[in-house]
mmCIF file with all atom_site columns, C-alpha atoms and ligand atoms in Angstrom:
data_model
loop_
_atom_site.group_PDB
_atom_site.id
_atom_site.type_symbol
_atom_site.label_atom_id
_atom_site.label_alt_id
_atom_site.label_comp_id
_atom_site.label_asym_id
_atom_site.label_entity_id
_atom_site.label_seq_id
_atom_site.pdbx_PDB_ins_code
_atom_site.Cartn_x
_atom_site.Cartn_y
_atom_site.Cartn_z
_atom_site.occupancy
_atom_site.B_iso_or_equiv
_atom_site.pdbx_formal_charge
_atom_site.auth_seq_id
_atom_site.auth_comp_id
_atom_site.auth_asym_id
_atom_site.auth_atom_id
_atom_site.pdbx_PDB_model_num
ATOM   1   C  CA  . MET A 1 1   ? 31.899  59.300 3.568   1.00 50.00 ? 1   MET A CA  1
ATOM   2   C  CA  . ALA A 1 2   ? 30.918  55.927 2.159   1.00 59.00 ? 2   ALA A CA  1
ATOM   3   C  CA  . ALA A 1 3   ? 31.599  54.240 5.484   1.00 64.00 ? 3   ALA A CA  1
ATOM   4   C  CA  . LYS A 1 4   ? 29.424  56.793 7.228   1.00 66.00 ? 4   LYS A CA  1
ATOM   5   C  CA  . ASP A 1 5   ? 26.584  56.224 4.779   1.00 70.00 ? 5   ASP A CA  1
ATOM   6   C  CA  . GLU A 1 6   ? 26.954  52.498 5.261   1.00 71.00 ? 6   GLU A CA  1
ATOM   7   C  CA  . ALA A 1 7   ? 26.683  52.889 9.039   1.00 73.00 ? 7   ALA A CA  1
ATOM   8   C  CA  . LEU A 1 8   ? 23.632  55.081 8.653   1.00 71.00 ? 8   LEU A CA  1
ATOM   9   C  CA  . LEU A 1 9   ? 22.040  52.601 6.307   1.00 71.00 ? 9   LEU A CA  1
ATOM   10  C  CA  . LEU A 1 10  ? 22.684  49.742 8.717   1.00 71.00 ? 10  LEU A CA  1
ATOM   11  C  CA  . GLN A 1 11  ? 21.153  51.799 11.475  1.00 70.00 ? 11  GLN A CA  1
ATOM   12  C  CA  . TYR A 1 12  ? 18.065  52.467 9.379   1.00 69.00 ? 12  TYR A CA  1
ATOM   13  C  CA  . GLU A 1 13  ? 17.913  48.868 8.350   1.00 70.00 ? 13  GLU A CA  1
ATOM   14  C  CA  . GLU A 1 14  ? 18.027  47.671 11.938  1.00 67.00 ? 14  GLU A CA  1
ATOM   15  C  CA  . ARG A 1 15  ? 15.281  50.102 12.826  1.00 66.00 ? 15  ARG A CA  1
ATOM   16  C  CA  . ILE A 1 16  ? 13.166  49.160 9.821   1.00 61.00 ? 16  ILE A CA  1
ATOM   17  C  CA  . GLY A 1 17  ? 13.494  45.488 10.703  1.00 61.00 ? 17  GLY A CA  1
ATOM   18  C  CA  . ARG A 1 18  ? 11.761  46.114 14.006  1.00 58.00 ? 18  ARG A CA  1
ATOM   19  C  CA  . TYR A 1 19  ? 8.914   48.152 12.662  1.00 59.00 ? 19  TYR A CA  1
ATOM   20  C  CA  . PRO A 1 20  ? 5.636   46.763 11.383  1.00 67.00 ? 20  PRO A CA  1
ATOM   21  C  CA  . MET A 1 21  ? 4.443   47.736 7.908   1.00 69.00 ? 21  MET A CA  1
ATOM   22  C  CA  . ARG A 1 22  ? 1.881   50.153 9.259   1.00 68.00 ? 22  ARG A CA  1
ATOM   23  C  CA  . VAL A 1 23  ? 4.504   52.324 10.936  1.00 69.00 ? 23  VAL A CA  1
ATOM   24  C  CA  . LEU A 1 24  ? 6.721   52.283 7.851   1.00 69.00 ? 24  LEU A CA  1
ATOM   25  C  CA  . LYS A 1 25  ? 3.769   53.475 5.840   1.00 71.00 ? 25  LYS A CA  1
ATOM   26  C  CA  . GLN A 1 26  ? 2.919   56.234 8.284   1.00 70.00 ? 26  GLN A CA  1
ATOM   27  C  CA  . HIS A 1 27  ? 6.456   57.556 8.041   1.00 69.00 ? 27  HIS A CA  1
ATOM   28  C  CA  . GLY A 1 28  ? 6.441   57.419 4.269   1.00 72.00 ? 28  GLY A CA  1
ATOM   29  C  CA  . ILE A 1 29  ? 9.262   54.875 4.102   1.00 72.00 ? 29  ILE A CA  1
ATOM   30  C  CA  . ILE A 1 30  ? 7.183   52.435 2.125   1.00 75.00 ? 30  ILE A CA  1
ATOM   31  C  CA  . THR A 1 31  ? 4.113   52.707 -0.070  1.00 76.00 ? 31  THR A CA  1
ATOM   32  C  CA  . LYS A 1 32  ? 1.529   50.024 -0.478  1.00 72.00 ? 32  LYS A CA  1
ATOM   33  C  CA  . ASP A 1 33  ? -0.516  50.155 -3.642  1.00 73.00 ? 33  ASP A CA  1
ATOM   34  C  CA  . ARG A 1 34  ? -4.031  48.840 -4.280  1.00 73.00 ? 34  ARG A CA  1
ATOM   35  C  CA  . ASN A 1 35  ? -2.687  45.403 -5.180  1.00 70.00 ? 35  ASN A CA  1
ATOM   36  C  CA  . GLY A 1 36  ? -0.835  45.124 -1.886  1.00 67.00 ? 36  GLY A CA  1
ATOM   37  C  CA  . LEU A 1 37  ? 2.532   45.567 -3.543  1.00 72.00 ? 37  LEU A CA  1
ATOM   38  C  CA  . VAL A 1 38  ? 4.952   47.148 -1.109  1.00 72.00 ? 38  VAL A CA  1
ATOM   39  C  CA  . SER A 1 39  ? 7.711   49.390 -2.369  1.00 76.00 ? 39  SER A CA  1
ATOM   40  C  CA  . LEU A 1 40  ? 10.392  51.413 -0.658  1.00 74.00 ? 40  LEU A CA  1
ATOM   41  C  CA  . ASN A 1 41  ? 10.300  55.148 -1.197  1.00 74.00 ? 41  ASN A CA  1
ATOM   42  C  CA  . VAL A 1 42  ? 13.741  55.737 -2.618  1.00 70.00 ? 42  VAL A CA  1
ATOM   43  C  CA  . GLU A 1 43  ? 13.200  59.121 -4.274  1.00 70.00 ? 43  GLU A CA  1
ATOM   44  C  CA  . LYS A 1 44  ? 15.051  61.003 -1.547  1.00 70.00 ? 44  LYS A CA  1
ATOM   45  C  CA  . MET A 1 45  ? 18.052  58.682 -1.606  1.00 73.00 ? 45  MET A CA  1
ATOM   46  C  CA  . THR A 1 46  ? 21.247  59.266 -3.536  1.00 78.00 ? 46  THR A CA  1
ATOM   47  C  CA  . TYR A 1 47  ? 22.160  56.913 -6.338  1.00 77.00 ? 47  TYR A CA  1
ATOM   48  C  CA  . GLU A 1 48  ? 24.822  55.355 -4.137  1.00 81.00 ? 48  GLU A CA  1
ATOM   49  C  CA  . GLN A 1 49  ? 22.389  54.773 -1.288  1.00 80.00 ? 49  GLN A CA  1
ATOM   50  C  CA  . ARG A 1 50  ? 19.952  53.105 -3.656  1.00 79.00 ? 50  ARG A CA  1
ATOM   51  C  CA  . ALA A 1 51  ? 22.671  50.827 -4.980  1.00 82.00 ? 51  ALA A CA  1
ATOM   52  C  CA  . GLN A 1 52  ? 23.672  49.847 -1.456  1.00 83.00 ? 52  GLN A CA  1
ATOM   53  C  CA  . LEU A 1 53  ? 20.098  49.239 -0.463  1.00 81.00 ? 53  LEU A CA  1
ATOM   54  C  CA  . ARG A 1 54  ? 19.522  47.152 -3.538  1.00 81.00 ? 54  ARG A CA  1
ATOM   55  C  CA  . ALA A 1 55  ? 22.592  45.009 -2.861  1.00 84.00 ? 55  ALA A CA  1
ATOM   56  C  CA  . GLU A 1 56  ? 21.488  44.542 0.735   1.00 84.00 ? 56  GLU A CA  1
ATOM   57  C  CA  . CYS A 1 57  ? 17.984  43.531 -0.336  1.00 81.00 ? 57  CYS A CA  1
ATOM   58  C  CA  . GLU A 1 58  ? 19.350  40.998 -2.775  1.00 81.00 ? 58  GLU A CA  1
ATOM   59  C  CA  . ARG A 1 59  ? 21.622  39.543 -0.116  1.00 83.00 ? 59  ARG A CA  1
ATOM   60  C  CA  . ARG A 1 60  ? 18.685  39.228 2.284   1.00 82.00 ? 60  ARG A CA  1
ATOM   61  C  CA  . ILE A 1 61  ? 16.435  37.660 -0.320  1.00 78.00 ? 61  ILE A CA  1
ATOM   62  C  CA  . GLY A 1 62  ? 19.207  35.169 -1.044  1.00 76.00 ? 62  GLY A CA  1
ATOM   63  C  CA  . GLU A 1 63  ? 19.464  34.322 2.648   1.00 78.00 ? 63  GLU A CA  1
ATOM   64  C  CA  . PHE A 1 64  ? 15.721  33.960 2.920   1.00 75.00 ? 64  PHE A CA  1
ATOM   65  C  CA  . LEU A 1 65  ? 15.536  31.639 -0.065  1.00 72.00 ? 65  LEU A CA  1
ATOM   66  C  CA  . ALA A 1 66  ? 18.422  29.536 1.227   1.00 71.00 ? 66  ALA A CA  1
ATOM   67  C  CA  . GLN A 1 67  ? 16.758  29.277 4.625   1.00 70.00 ? 67  GLN A CA  1
ATOM   68  C  CA  . ARG A 1 68  ? 13.464  28.189 3.108   1.00 68.00 ? 68  ARG A CA  1
ATOM   69  C  CA  . GLY A 1 69  ? 15.201  25.703 0.856   1.00 65.00 ? 69  GLY A CA  1
ATOM   70  C  CA  . LEU A 1 70  ? 14.210  27.501 -2.294  1.00 62.00 ? 70  LEU A CA  1
ATOM   71  C  CA  . ASN A 1 71  ? 16.364  28.010 -5.320  1.00 58.00 ? 71  ASN A CA  1
ATOM   72  C  CA  . THR A 1 72  ? 16.315  31.470 -6.874  1.00 52.00 ? 72  THR A CA  1
ATOM   73  C  CA  . TRP A 1 73  ? 15.878  29.855 -10.264 1.00 55.00 ? 73  TRP A CA  1
ATOM   74  C  CA  . ASP A 1 74  ? 13.142  27.465 -9.270  1.00 56.00 ? 74  ASP A CA  1
ATOM   75  C  CA  . TYR A 1 75  ? 10.883  28.104 -12.236 1.00 50.00 ? 75  TYR A CA  1
ATOM   76  C  CA  . SER A 1 76  ? 8.104   26.002 -10.762 1.00 53.00 ? 76  SER A CA  1
ATOM   77  C  CA  . LEU A 1 77  ? 7.497   28.963 -8.449  1.00 55.00 ? 77  LEU A CA  1
ATOM   78  C  CA  . ILE A 1 78  ? 6.712   31.227 -11.354 1.00 54.00 ? 78  ILE A CA  1
ATOM   79  C  CA  . GLU A 1 79  ? 3.075   30.511 -11.991 1.00 54.00 ? 79  GLU A CA  1
ATOM   80  C  CA  . THR A 1 80  ? 1.825   31.235 -15.468 1.00 58.00 ? 80  THR A CA  1
ATOM   81  C  CA  . ASP A 1 81  ? -1.808  30.676 -14.540 1.00 65.00 ? 81  ASP A CA  1
ATOM   82  C  CA  . PRO A 1 82  ? -2.120  31.542 -10.874 1.00 73.00 ? 82  PRO A CA  1
ATOM   83  C  CA  . VAL A 1 83  ? -5.059  30.623 -8.686  1.00 83.00 ? 83  VAL A CA  1
ATOM   84  C  CA  . PRO A 1 84  ? -7.159  33.765 -8.164  1.00 85.00 ? 84  PRO A CA  1
ATOM   85  C  CA  . ASN A 1 85  ? -6.435  35.364 -4.798  1.00 85.00 ? 85  ASN A CA  1
ATOM   86  C  CA  . THR A 1 86  ? -9.992  35.012 -3.535  1.00 90.00 ? 86  THR A CA  1
ATOM   87  C  CA  . ILE A 1 87  ? -9.999  31.251 -4.182  1.00 92.00 ? 87  ILE A CA  1
ATOM   88  C  CA  . ARG A 1 88  ? -6.490  30.912 -2.776  1.00 91.00 ? 88  ARG A CA  1
ATOM   89  C  CA  . TYR A 1 89  ? -7.700  32.563 0.404   1.00 92.00 ? 89  TYR A CA  1
ATOM   90  C  CA  . GLU A 1 90  ? -10.725 30.271 0.631   1.00 94.00 ? 90  GLU A CA  1
ATOM   91  C  CA  . VAL A 1 91  ? -8.568  27.157 0.173   1.00 95.00 ? 91  VAL A CA  1
ATOM   92  C  CA  . LEU A 1 92  ? -6.104  28.244 2.855   1.00 94.00 ? 92  LEU A CA  1
ATOM   93  C  CA  . LYS A 1 93  ? -8.996  29.014 5.178   1.00 95.00 ? 93  LYS A CA  1
ATOM   94  C  CA  . ARG A 1 94  ? -10.680 25.653 4.504   1.00 97.00 ? 94  ARG A CA  1
ATOM   95  C  CA  . ASP A 1 95  ? -7.427  23.793 5.177   1.00 96.00 ? 95  ASP A CA  1
ATOM   96  C  CA  . GLY A 1 96  ? -6.723  25.769 8.347   1.00 96.00 ? 96  GLY A CA  1
ATOM   97  C  CA  . SER A 1 97  ? -3.611  27.411 6.845   1.00 94.00 ? 97  SER A CA  1
ATOM   98  C  CA  . ARG A 1 98  ? -1.668  24.183 7.323   1.00 95.00 ? 98  ARG A CA  1
ATOM   99  C  CA  . CYS A 1 99  ? 0.029   21.774 4.978   1.00 95.00 ? 99  CYS A CA  1
ATOM   100 C  CA  . LEU A 1 100 ? -2.388  18.858 4.553   1.00 95.00 ? 100 LEU A CA  1
ATOM   101 C  CA  . LEU A 1 101 ? 0.470   16.377 4.400   1.00 94.00 ? 101 LEU A CA  1
ATOM   102 C  CA  . CYS A 1 102 ? 2.896   17.290 7.190   1.00 95.00 ? 102 CYS A CA  1
ATOM   103 C  CA  . GLY A 1 103 ? 0.735   19.777 9.107   1.00 96.00 ? 103 GLY A CA  1
ATOM   104 C  CA  . VAL A 1 104 ? 3.251   22.625 9.116   1.00 95.00 ? 104 VAL A CA  1
ATOM   105 C  CA  . SER A 1 105 ? 1.573   26.007 9.588   1.00 94.00 ? 105 SER A CA  1
ATOM   106 C  CA  . ALA A 1 106 ? 1.814   29.179 7.528   1.00 90.00 ? 106 ALA A CA  1
ATOM   107 C  CA  . LYS A 1 107 ? 4.111   30.855 9.992   1.00 89.00 ? 107 LYS A CA  1
ATOM   108 C  CA  . ASP A 1 108 ? 6.718   28.078 9.763   1.00 91.00 ? 108 ASP A CA  1
ATOM   109 C  CA  . ALA A 1 109 ? 6.755   27.416 6.028   1.00 90.00 ? 109 ALA A CA  1
ATOM   110 C  CA  . VAL A 1 110 ? 5.727   28.776 2.683   1.00 88.00 ? 110 VAL A CA  1
ATOM   111 C  CA  . LEU A 1 111 ? 2.333   27.306 1.871   1.00 90.00 ? 111 LEU A CA  1
ATOM   112 C  CA  . HIS A 1 112 ? 1.308   26.657 -1.685  1.00 88.00 ? 112 HIS A CA  1
ATOM   113 C  CA  . VAL A 1 113 ? -2.185  26.193 -2.974  1.00 91.00 ? 113 VAL A CA  1
ATOM   114 C  CA  . ASP A 1 114 ? -1.600  23.113 -5.081  1.00 90.00 ? 114 ASP A CA  1
ATOM   115 C  CA  . HIS A 1 115 ? -3.628  21.619 -7.911  1.00 90.00 ? 115 HIS A CA  1
ATOM   116 C  CA  . VAL A 1 116 ? -4.630  17.995 -7.187  1.00 91.00 ? 116 VAL A CA  1
ATOM   117 C  CA  . VAL A 1 117 ? -4.918  17.442 -10.932 1.00 89.00 ? 117 VAL A CA  1
ATOM   118 C  CA  . PRO A 1 118 ? -2.221  19.697 -12.440 1.00 84.00 ? 118 PRO A CA  1
ATOM   119 C  CA  . ARG A 1 119 ? -3.165  22.508 -14.786 1.00 80.00 ? 119 ARG A CA  1
ATOM   120 C  CA  . SER A 1 120 ? -1.003  20.840 -17.415 1.00 79.00 ? 120 SER A CA  1
ATOM   121 C  CA  . LYS A 1 121 ? -3.363  17.842 -17.259 1.00 85.00 ? 121 LYS A CA  1
ATOM   122 C  CA  . GLY A 1 122 ? -6.508  19.903 -17.459 1.00 85.00 ? 122 GLY A CA  1
ATOM   123 C  CA  . GLY A 1 123 ? -7.064  20.385 -13.724 1.00 87.00 ? 123 GLY A CA  1
ATOM   124 C  CA  . SER A 1 124 ? -9.212  23.368 -12.853 1.00 88.00 ? 124 SER A CA  1
ATOM   125 C  CA  . ASN A 1 125 ? -8.878  26.264 -10.437 1.00 89.00 ? 125 ASN A CA  1
ATOM   126 C  CA  . ASP A 1 126 ? -11.982 25.038 -8.585  1.00 91.00 ? 126 ASP A CA  1
ATOM   127 C  CA  . MET A 1 127 ? -11.892 24.643 -4.815  1.00 93.00 ? 127 MET A CA  1
ATOM   128 C  CA  . ASP A 1 128 ? -12.205 20.845 -5.002  1.00 94.00 ? 128 ASP A CA  1
ATOM   129 C  CA  . ASN A 1 129 ? -9.125  20.603 -7.206  1.00 94.00 ? 129 ASN A CA  1
ATOM   130 C  CA  . LEU A 1 130 ? -7.057  22.679 -4.811  1.00 95.00 ? 130 LEU A CA  1
ATOM   131 C  CA  . GLN A 1 131 ? -5.234  21.771 -1.613  1.00 95.00 ? 131 GLN A CA  1
ATOM   132 C  CA  . THR A 1 132 ? -2.812  23.449 0.758   1.00 95.00 ? 132 THR A CA  1
ATOM   133 C  CA  . LEU A 1 133 ? 0.709   22.041 0.759   1.00 93.00 ? 133 LEU A CA  1
ATOM   134 C  CA  . CYS A 1 134 ? 4.023   23.402 2.042   1.00 92.00 ? 134 CYS A CA  1
ATOM   135 C  CA  . TRP A 1 135 ? 6.754   23.912 -0.556  1.00 87.00 ? 135 TRP A CA  1
ATOM   136 C  CA  . GLN A 1 136 ? 8.556   20.794 0.623   1.00 87.00 ? 136 GLN A CA  1
ATOM   137 C  CA  . CYS A 1 137 ? 5.610   18.423 0.327   1.00 90.00 ? 137 CYS A CA  1
ATOM   138 C  CA  . ASN A 1 138 ? 4.599   20.096 -2.912  1.00 87.00 ? 138 ASN A CA  1
ATOM   139 C  CA  . ASN A 1 139 ? 8.065   19.546 -4.379  1.00 82.00 ? 139 ASN A CA  1
ATOM   140 C  CA  . GLY A 1 140 ? 7.964   15.915 -3.291  1.00 79.00 ? 140 GLY A CA  1
ATOM   141 C  CA  . LYS A 1 141 ? 4.611   15.413 -4.950  1.00 66.00 ? 141 LYS A CA  1
ATOM   142 C  CA  . SER A 1 142 ? 5.580   16.527 -8.476  1.00 57.00 ? 142 SER A CA  1
ATOM   143 C  CA  . ASN A 1 143 ? 3.271   16.721 -11.432 1.00 50.00 ? 143 ASN A CA  1
ATOM   144 C  CA  . ARG A 1 144 ? 3.456   13.027 -12.236 1.00 49.00 ? 144 ARG A CA  1
ATOM   145 C  CA  . ASP A 1 145 ? 1.022   11.715 -9.643  1.00 57.00 ? 145 ASP A CA  1
ATOM   146 C  CA  . ASP A 1 146 ? -2.353  13.223 -8.985  1.00 59.00 ? 146 ASP A CA  1
ATOM   147 C  CA  . ALA A 1 147 ? -2.246  12.589 -5.262  1.00 64.00 ? 147 ALA A CA  1
ATOM   148 C  CA  . SER A 1 148 ? -4.878  14.298 -3.204  1.00 71.00 ? 148 SER A CA  1
ATOM   149 C  CA  . PHE A 1 149 ? -4.031  14.512 0.468   1.00 71.00 ? 149 PHE A CA  1
ATOM   150 C  CA  . ARG A 1 150 ? -7.315  16.060 1.410   1.00 67.00 ? 150 ARG A CA  1
ATOM   151 C  CA  . GLU A 1 151 ? -9.433  12.903 1.663   1.00 58.00 ? 151 GLU A CA  1
ATOM   152 C  CA  . SER A 1 152 ? -6.821  10.568 3.211   1.00 50.00 ? 152 SER A CA  1
ATOM   153 C  CA  . GLY A 1 153 ? -5.431  12.874 5.926   1.00 44.00 ? 153 GLY A CA  1
ATOM   154 C  CA  . ASP A 1 154 ? -6.962  12.472 9.372   1.00 47.00 ? 154 ASP A CA  1
ATOM   155 C  CA  . SER A 1 155 ? -4.832  15.011 11.243  1.00 45.00 ? 155 SER A CA  1
HETATM 156 ZN ZN1 . LIG B 2 .   ? 4.125   19.747 4.152   1.00 56.38 ? 1   LIG B ZN1 1
#
């Protein structure tokens, strides 16, 4: 029985992987709330199915993080004072959704909206204190220098 469930789950998973969000929503597989948070509808699943799904999700997240070079326990990713979404969007738009340092685009890397002057040093969430950097360049920058790549870059 368990093996059969597993096969079914894999089949679903493969199918889900090919479907865009919109279709998943139409079929009631996922729900998207007002804040854009996507959740799987698991009410109809058995406890065992949920556990399997959960394990699979965790495995995939692990793979994703490893592929992107992120550590699950990278606390720098947990923002305590996040840039408001509207400003974040404006900054990404202004910078052409590319890392200002290496030029990588949003589809190839995780882009961060970085504070030129860190929050810890009194930097604000204003547009002119914000710049788009990929996770790699952002990690290389660190909080110690207040480097702005916006003025110097000519790419
Ligand atoms: Zn970069």
